[in-house]
C-alpha positions as protocol buffer text, in pm:
chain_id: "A"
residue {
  index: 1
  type: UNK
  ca { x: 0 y: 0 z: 0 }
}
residue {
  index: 2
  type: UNK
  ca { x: 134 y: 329 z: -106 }
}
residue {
  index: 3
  type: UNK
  ca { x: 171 y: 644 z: 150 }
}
residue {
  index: 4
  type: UNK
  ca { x: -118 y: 816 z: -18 }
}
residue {
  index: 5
  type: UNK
  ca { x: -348 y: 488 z: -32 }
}
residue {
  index: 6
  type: UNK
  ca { x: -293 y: 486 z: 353 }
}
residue {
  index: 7
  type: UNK
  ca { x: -361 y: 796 z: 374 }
}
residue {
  index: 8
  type: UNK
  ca { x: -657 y: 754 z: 238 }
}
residue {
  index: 9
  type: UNK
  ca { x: -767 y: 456 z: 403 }
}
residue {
  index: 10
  type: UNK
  ca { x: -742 y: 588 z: 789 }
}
residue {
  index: 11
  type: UNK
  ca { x: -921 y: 903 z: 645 }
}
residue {
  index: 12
  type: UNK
  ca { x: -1221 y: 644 z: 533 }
}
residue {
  index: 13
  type: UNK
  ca { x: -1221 y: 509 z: 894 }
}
residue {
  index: 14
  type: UNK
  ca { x: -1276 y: 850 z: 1034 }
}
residue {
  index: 15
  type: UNK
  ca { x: -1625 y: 914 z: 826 }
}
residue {
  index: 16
  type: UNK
  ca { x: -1901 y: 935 z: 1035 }
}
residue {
  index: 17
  type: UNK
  ca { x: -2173 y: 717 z: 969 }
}
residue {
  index: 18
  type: UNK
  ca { x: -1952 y: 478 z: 757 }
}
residue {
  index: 19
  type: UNK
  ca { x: -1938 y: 145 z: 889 }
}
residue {
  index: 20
  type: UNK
  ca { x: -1683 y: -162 z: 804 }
}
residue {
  index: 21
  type: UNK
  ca { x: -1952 y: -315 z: 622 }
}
residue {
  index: 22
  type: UNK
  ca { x: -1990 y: -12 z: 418 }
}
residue {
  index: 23
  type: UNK
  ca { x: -1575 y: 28 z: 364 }
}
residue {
  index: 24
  type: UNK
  ca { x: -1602 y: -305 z: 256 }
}
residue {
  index: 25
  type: UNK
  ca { x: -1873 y: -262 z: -26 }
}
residue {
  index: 26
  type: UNK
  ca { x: -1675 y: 73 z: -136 }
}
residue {
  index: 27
  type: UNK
  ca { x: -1393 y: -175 z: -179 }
}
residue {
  index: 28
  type: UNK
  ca { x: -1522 y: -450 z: -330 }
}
residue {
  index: 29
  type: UNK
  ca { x: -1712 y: -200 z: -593 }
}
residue {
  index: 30
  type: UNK
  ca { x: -1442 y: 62 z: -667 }
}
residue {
  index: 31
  type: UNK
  ca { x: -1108 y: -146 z: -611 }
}
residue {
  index: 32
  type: UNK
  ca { x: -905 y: 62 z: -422 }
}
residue {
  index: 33
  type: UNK
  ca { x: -959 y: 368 z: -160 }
}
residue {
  index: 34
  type: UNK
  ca { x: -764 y: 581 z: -393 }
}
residue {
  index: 35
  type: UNK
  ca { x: -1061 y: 530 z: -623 }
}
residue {
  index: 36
  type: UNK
  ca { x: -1323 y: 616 z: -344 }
}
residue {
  index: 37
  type: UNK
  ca { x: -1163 y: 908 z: -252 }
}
residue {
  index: 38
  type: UNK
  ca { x: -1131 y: 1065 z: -587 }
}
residue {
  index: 39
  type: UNK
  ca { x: -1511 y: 941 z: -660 }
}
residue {
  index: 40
  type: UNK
  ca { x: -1642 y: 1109 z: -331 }
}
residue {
  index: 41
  type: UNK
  ca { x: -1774 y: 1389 z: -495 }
}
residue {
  index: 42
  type: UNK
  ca { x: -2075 y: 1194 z: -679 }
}
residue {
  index: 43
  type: UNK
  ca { x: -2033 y: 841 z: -515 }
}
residue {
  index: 44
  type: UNK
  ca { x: -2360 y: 722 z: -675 }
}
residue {
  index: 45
  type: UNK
  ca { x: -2213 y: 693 z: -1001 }
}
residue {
  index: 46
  type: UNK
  ca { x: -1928 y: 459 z: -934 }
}
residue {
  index: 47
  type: UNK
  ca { x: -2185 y: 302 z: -673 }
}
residue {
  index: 48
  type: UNK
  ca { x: -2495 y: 327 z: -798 }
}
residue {
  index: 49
  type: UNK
  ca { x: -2592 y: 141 z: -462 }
}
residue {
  index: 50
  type: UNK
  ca { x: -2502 y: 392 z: -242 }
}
residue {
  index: 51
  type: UNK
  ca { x: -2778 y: 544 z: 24 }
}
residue {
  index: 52
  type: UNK
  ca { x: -2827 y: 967 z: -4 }
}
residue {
  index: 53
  type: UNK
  ca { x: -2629 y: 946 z: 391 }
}
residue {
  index: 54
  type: UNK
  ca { x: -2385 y: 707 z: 262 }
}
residue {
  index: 55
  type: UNK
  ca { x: -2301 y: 954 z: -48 }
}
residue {
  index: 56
  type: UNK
  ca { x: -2336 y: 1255 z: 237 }
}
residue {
  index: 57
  type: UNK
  ca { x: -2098 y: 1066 z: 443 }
}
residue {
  index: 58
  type: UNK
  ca { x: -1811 y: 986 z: 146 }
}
residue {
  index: 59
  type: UNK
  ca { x: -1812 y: 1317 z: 71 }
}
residue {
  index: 60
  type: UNK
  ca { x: -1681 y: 1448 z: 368 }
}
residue {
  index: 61
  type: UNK
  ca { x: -1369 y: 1224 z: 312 }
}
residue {
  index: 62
  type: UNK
  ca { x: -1095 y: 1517 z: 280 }
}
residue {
  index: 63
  type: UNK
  ca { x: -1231 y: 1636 z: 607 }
}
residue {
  index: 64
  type: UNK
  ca { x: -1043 y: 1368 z: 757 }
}
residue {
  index: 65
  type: UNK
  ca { x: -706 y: 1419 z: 614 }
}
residue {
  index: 66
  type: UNK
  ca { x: -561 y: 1581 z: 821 }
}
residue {
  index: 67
  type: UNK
  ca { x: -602 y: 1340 z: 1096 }
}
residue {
  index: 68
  type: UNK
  ca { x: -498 y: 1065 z: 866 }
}
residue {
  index: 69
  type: UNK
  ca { x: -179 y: 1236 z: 826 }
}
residue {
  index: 70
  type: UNK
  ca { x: -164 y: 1299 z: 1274 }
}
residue {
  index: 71
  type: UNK
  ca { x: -206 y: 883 z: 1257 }
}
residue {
  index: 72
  type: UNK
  ca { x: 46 y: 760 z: 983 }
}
residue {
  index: 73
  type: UNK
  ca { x: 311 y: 1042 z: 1174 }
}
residue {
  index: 74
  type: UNK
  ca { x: 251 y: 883 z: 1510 }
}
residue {
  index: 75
  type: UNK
  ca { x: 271 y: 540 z: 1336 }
}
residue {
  index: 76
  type: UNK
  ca { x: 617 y: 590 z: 1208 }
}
residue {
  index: 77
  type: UNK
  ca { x: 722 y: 748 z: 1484 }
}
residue {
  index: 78
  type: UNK
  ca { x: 616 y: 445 z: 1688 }
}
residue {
  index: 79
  type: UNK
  ca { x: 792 y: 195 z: 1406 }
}
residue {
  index: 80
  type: UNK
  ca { x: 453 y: 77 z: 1345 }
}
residue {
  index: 81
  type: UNK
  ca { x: 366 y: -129 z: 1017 }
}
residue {
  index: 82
  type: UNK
  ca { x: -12 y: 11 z: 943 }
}
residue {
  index: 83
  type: UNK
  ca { x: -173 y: -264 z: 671 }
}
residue {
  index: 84
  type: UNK
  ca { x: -461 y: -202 z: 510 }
}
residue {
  index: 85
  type: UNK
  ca { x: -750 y: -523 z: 407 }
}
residue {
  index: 86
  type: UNK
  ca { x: -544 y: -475 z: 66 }
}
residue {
  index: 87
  type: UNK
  ca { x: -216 y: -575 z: 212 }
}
residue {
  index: 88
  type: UNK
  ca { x: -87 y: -891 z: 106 }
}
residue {
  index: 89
  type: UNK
  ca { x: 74 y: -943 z: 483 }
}
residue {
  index: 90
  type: UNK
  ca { x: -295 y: -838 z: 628 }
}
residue {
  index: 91
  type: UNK
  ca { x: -387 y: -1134 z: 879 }
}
């Protein structure tokens, strides 16, 4: 997983409202959370599926940069390996 693709992933985790189970449909339907992320604007059209709170929810995605970056800092700070459900070494 790249820095950015991190990135992105921990700032999925931090939307409100957005469940694993929902991360795990985005996933399965887009491919990658680079691919959410730079669909967050109009969700429904890569995922047709996708609820009016669920596409309310995605959208607020680059809200949670910033704490995404605060995490991956005190992660290799800490020497900590963060994997995402992508990662080949992910249990």
């Amino acid at each position: 997983m790249t820095e950015q693709e991190l990135l992105y992933a921990i700032a999925l985790t931090k939307v409100g409202r957005l469940n694993s189970l929902h991360q795990h449909h985005l996933l399965e339907a887009l491919g990658s959370v680079t691919a959410i992320y730079e669909n967050r604007a109009d969700i429904r059209q890569a995922f047709p599926d996708a609820t009016p709170a669920l596409c309310r929810a995605i959208a607020t995605m680059d809200q949670q940069l910033a704490h995404a970056e605060e995490e991956i800092r005190f992660a290799q700070k800490g020497g900590i390996q963060c994997l995402g459900i992508n990662d080949e070494a992910y249990p």
